Tab-separated table of N, CA and C in Angstrom:
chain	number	residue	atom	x	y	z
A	1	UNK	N	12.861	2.734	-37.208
A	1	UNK	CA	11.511	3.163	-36.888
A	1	UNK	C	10.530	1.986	-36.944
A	2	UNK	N	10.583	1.152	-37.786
A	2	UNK	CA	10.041	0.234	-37.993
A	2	UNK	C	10.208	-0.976	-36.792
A	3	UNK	N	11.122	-0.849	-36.490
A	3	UNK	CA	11.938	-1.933	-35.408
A	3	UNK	C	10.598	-1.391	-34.157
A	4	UNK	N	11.077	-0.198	-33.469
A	4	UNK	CA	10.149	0.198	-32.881
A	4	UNK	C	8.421	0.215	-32.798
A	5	UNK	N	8.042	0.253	-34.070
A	5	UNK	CA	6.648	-0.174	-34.153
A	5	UNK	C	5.924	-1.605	-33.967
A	6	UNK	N	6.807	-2.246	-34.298
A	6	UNK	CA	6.784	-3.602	-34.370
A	6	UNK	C	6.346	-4.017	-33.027
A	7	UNK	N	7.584	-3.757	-32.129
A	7	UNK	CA	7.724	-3.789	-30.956
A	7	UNK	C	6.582	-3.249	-29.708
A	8	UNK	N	6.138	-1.895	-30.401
A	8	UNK	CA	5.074	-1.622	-29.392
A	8	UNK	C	4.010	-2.488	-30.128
A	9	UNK	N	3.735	-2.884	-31.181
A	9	UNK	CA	2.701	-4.016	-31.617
A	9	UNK	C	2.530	-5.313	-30.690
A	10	UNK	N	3.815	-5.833	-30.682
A	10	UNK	CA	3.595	-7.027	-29.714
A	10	UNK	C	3.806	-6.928	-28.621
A	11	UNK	N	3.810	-6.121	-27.925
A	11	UNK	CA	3.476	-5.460	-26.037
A	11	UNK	C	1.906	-5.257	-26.105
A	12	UNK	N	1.209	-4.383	-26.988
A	12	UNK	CA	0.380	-4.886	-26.813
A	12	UNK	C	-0.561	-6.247	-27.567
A	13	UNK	N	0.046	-7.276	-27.752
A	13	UNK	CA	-0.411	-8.357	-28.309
A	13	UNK	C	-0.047	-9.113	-27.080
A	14	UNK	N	0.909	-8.712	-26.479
A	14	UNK	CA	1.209	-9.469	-24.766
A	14	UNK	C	0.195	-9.160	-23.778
A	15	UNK	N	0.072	-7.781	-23.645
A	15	UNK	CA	-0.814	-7.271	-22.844
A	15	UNK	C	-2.580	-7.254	-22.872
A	16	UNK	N	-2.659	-7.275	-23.904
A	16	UNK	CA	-4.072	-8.193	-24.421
A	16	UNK	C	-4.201	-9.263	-23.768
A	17	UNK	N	-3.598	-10.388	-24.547
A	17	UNK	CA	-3.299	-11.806	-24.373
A	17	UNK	C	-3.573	-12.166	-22.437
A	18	UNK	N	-2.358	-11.566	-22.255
A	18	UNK	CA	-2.137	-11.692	-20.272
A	18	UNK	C	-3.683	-11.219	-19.876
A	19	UNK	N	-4.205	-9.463	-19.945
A	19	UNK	CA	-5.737	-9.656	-19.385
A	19	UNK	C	-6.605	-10.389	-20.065
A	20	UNK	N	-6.738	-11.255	-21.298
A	20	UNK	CA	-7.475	-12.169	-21.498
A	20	UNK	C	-7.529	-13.749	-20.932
A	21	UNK	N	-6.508	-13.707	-20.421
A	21	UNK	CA	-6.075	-15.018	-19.901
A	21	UNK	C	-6.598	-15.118	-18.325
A	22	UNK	N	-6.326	-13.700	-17.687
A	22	UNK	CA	-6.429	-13.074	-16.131
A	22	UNK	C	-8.397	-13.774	-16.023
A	23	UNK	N	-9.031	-12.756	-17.070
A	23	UNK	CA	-10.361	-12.561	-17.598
A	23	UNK	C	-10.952	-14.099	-17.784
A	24	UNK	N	-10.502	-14.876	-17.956
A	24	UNK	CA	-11.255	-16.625	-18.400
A	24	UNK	C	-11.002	-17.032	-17.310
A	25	UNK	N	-9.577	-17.209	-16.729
A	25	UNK	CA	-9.140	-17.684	-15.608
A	25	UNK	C	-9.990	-17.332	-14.610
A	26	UNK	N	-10.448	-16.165	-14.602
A	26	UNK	CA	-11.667	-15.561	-13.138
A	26	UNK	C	-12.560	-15.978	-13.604
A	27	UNK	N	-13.037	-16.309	-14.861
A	27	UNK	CA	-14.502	-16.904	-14.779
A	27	UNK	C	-14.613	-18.682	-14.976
A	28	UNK	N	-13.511	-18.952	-15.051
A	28	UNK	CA	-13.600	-20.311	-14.789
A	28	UNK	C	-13.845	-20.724	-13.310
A	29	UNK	N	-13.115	-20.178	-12.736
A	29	UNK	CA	-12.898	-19.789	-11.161
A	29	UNK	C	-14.157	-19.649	-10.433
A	30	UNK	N	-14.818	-18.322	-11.079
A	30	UNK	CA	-16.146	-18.415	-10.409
A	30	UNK	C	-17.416	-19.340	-11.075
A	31	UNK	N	-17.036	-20.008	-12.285
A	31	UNK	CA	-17.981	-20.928	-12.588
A	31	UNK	C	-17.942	-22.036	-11.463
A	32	UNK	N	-16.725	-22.670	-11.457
A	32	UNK	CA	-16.376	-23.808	-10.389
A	32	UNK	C	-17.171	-23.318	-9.121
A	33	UNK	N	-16.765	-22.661	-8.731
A	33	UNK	CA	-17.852	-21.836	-7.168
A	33	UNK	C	-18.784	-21.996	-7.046
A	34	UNK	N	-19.601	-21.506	-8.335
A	34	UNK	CA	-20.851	-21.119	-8.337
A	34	UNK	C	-21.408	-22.689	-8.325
A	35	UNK	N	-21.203	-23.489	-9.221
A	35	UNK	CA	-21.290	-24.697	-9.382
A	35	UNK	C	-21.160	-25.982	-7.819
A	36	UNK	N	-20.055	-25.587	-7.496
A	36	UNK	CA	-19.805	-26.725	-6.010
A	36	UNK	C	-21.116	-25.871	-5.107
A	37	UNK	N	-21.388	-24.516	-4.926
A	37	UNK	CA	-22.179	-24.028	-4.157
A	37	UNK	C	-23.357	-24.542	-4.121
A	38	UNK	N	-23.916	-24.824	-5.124
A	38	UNK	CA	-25.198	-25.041	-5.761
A	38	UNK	C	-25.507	-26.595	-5.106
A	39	UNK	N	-24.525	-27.743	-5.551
A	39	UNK	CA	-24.315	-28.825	-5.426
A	39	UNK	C	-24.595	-28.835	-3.462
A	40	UNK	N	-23.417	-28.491	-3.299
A	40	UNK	CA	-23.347	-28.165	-1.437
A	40	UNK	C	-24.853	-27.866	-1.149
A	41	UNK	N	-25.233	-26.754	-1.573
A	41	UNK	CA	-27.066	-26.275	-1.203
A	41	UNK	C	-27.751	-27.661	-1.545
A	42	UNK	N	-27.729	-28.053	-2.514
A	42	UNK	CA	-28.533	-28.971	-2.734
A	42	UNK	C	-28.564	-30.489	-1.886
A	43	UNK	N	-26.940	-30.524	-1.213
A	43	UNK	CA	-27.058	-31.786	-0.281
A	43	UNK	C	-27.447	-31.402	1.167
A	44	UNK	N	-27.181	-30.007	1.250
A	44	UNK	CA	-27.526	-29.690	3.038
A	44	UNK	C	-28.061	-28.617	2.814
A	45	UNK	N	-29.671	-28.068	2.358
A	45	UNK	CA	-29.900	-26.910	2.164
A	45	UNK	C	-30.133	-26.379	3.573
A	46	UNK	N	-30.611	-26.771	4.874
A	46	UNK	CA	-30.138	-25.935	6.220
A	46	UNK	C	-28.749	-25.123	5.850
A	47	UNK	N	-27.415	-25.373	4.860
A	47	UNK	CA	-26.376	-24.317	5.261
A	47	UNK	C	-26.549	-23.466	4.358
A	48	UNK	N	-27.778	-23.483	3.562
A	48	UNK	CA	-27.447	-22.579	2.478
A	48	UNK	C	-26.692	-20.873	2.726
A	49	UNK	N	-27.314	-20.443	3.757
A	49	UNK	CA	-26.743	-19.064	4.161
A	49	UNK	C	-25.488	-18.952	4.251
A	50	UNK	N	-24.945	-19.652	4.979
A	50	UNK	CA	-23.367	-20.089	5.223
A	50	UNK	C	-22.662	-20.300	3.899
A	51	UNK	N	-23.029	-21.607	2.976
A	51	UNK	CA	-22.308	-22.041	1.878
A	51	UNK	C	-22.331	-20.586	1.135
A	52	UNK	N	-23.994	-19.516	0.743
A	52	UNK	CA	-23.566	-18.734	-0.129
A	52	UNK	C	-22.975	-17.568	0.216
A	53	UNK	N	-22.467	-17.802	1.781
A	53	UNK	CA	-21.651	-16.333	1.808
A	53	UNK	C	-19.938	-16.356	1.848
A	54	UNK	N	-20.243	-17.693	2.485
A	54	UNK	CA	-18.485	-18.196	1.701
A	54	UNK	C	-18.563	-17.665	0.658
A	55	UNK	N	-19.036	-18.332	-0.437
A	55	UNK	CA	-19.166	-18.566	-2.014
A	55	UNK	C	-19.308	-17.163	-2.548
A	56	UNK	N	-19.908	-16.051	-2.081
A	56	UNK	CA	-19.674	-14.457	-2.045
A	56	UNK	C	-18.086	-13.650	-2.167
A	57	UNK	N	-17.983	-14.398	-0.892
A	57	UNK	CA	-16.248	-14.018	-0.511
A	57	UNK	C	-15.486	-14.589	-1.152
A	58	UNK	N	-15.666	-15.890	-1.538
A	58	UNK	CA	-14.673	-16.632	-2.366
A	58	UNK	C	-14.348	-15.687	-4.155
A	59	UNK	N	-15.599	-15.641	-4.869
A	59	UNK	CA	-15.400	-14.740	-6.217
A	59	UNK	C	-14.801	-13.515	-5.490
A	60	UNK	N	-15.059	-12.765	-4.812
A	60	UNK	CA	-14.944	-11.360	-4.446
A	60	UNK	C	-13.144	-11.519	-4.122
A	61	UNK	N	-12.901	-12.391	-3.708
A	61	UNK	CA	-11.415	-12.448	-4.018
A	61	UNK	C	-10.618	-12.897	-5.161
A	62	UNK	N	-11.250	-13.967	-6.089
A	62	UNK	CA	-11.093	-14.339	-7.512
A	62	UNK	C	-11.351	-12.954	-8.111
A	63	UNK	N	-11.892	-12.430	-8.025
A	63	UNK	CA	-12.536	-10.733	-8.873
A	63	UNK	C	-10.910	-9.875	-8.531
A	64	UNK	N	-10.834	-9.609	-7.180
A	64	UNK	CA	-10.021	-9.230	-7.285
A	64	UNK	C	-8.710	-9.318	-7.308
A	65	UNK	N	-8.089	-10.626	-7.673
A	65	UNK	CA	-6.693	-11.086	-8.270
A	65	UNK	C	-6.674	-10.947	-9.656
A	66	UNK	N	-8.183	-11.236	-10.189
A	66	UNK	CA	-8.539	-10.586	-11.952
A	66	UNK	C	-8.359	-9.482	-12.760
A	67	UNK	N	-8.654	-8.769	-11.492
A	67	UNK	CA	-8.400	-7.440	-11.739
A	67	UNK	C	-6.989	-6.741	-11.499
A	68	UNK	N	-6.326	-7.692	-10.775
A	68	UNK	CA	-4.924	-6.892	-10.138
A	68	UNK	C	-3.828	-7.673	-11.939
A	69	UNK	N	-4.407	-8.797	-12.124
A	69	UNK	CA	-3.629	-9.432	-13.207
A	69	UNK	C	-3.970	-8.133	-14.720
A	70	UNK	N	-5.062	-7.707	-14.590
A	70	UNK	CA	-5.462	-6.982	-15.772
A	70	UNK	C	-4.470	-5.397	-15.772
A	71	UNK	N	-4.403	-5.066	-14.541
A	71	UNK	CA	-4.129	-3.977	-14.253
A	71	UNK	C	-2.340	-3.825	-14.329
A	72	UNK	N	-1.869	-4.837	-13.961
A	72	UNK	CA	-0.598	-5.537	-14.177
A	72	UNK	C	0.125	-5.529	-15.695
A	73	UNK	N	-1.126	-6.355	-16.685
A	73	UNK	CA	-1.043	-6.334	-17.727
A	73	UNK	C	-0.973	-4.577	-18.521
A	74	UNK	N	-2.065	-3.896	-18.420
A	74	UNK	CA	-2.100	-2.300	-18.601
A	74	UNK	C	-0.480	-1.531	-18.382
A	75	UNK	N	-0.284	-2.093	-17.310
A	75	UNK	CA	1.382	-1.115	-16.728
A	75	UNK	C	2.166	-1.843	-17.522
A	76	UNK	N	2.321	-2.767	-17.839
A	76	UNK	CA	3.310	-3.415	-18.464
A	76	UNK	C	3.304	-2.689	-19.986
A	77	UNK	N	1.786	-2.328	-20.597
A	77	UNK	CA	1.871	-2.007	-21.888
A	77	UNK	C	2.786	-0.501	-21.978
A	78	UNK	N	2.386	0.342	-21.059
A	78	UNK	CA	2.661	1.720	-21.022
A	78	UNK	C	4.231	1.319	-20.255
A	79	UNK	N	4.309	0.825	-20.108
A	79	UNK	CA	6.165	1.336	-18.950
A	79	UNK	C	7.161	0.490	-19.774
C-alpha cells in the first residue's frame, strides 16, 4: 500500500514539475518576443503594425504549445 502511495506522490511531483517547466518555458518565449519586437519598433517604427502582429501570432502559438505541454502533463497524472 505504501509502495503505491509513494508512487502516485511522484507522478504528481512529475506532473507538476513538466507544467512548470511548459509554464517558464512560454514565458521566456514570450519575453524574448516581446523584447526583439520592441527593439524592431524602435529601429523602423513605419513597420510597427506589421512587427506587432507577427509578434501577436508568434505568443499565440508559444501559448498554445504551453498549454498542450500542461495538458499533456495533467493526462499523464490521471492515466
Amino acid at each position: 500500500m505504501l509502495g503505491l502511495l509513494a508512487e502516485l506522490s511522484l507522478n504528481g511531483i512529475g506532473a507538476s514539475l513538466g507544467a512548470a517547466i511548459a509554464a517558464i518555458g512560454a514565458g521566456i518565449g514570450i519575453g524574448k518576443i516581446g523584447g526583439s519586437a520592441m527593439e524592431a519598433i524602435a529601429r523602423q517604427p513605419e513597420a510597427a503594425g506589421d512587427i506587432r502582429s507577427n509578434m501577436i501570432v508568434i505568443a499565440a502559438l508559444i501559448e498554445g504549445v504551453a498549454l498542450f505541454a500542461v495538458i499533456v502533463c495533467i493526462l499523464a497524472l490521471f492515466v
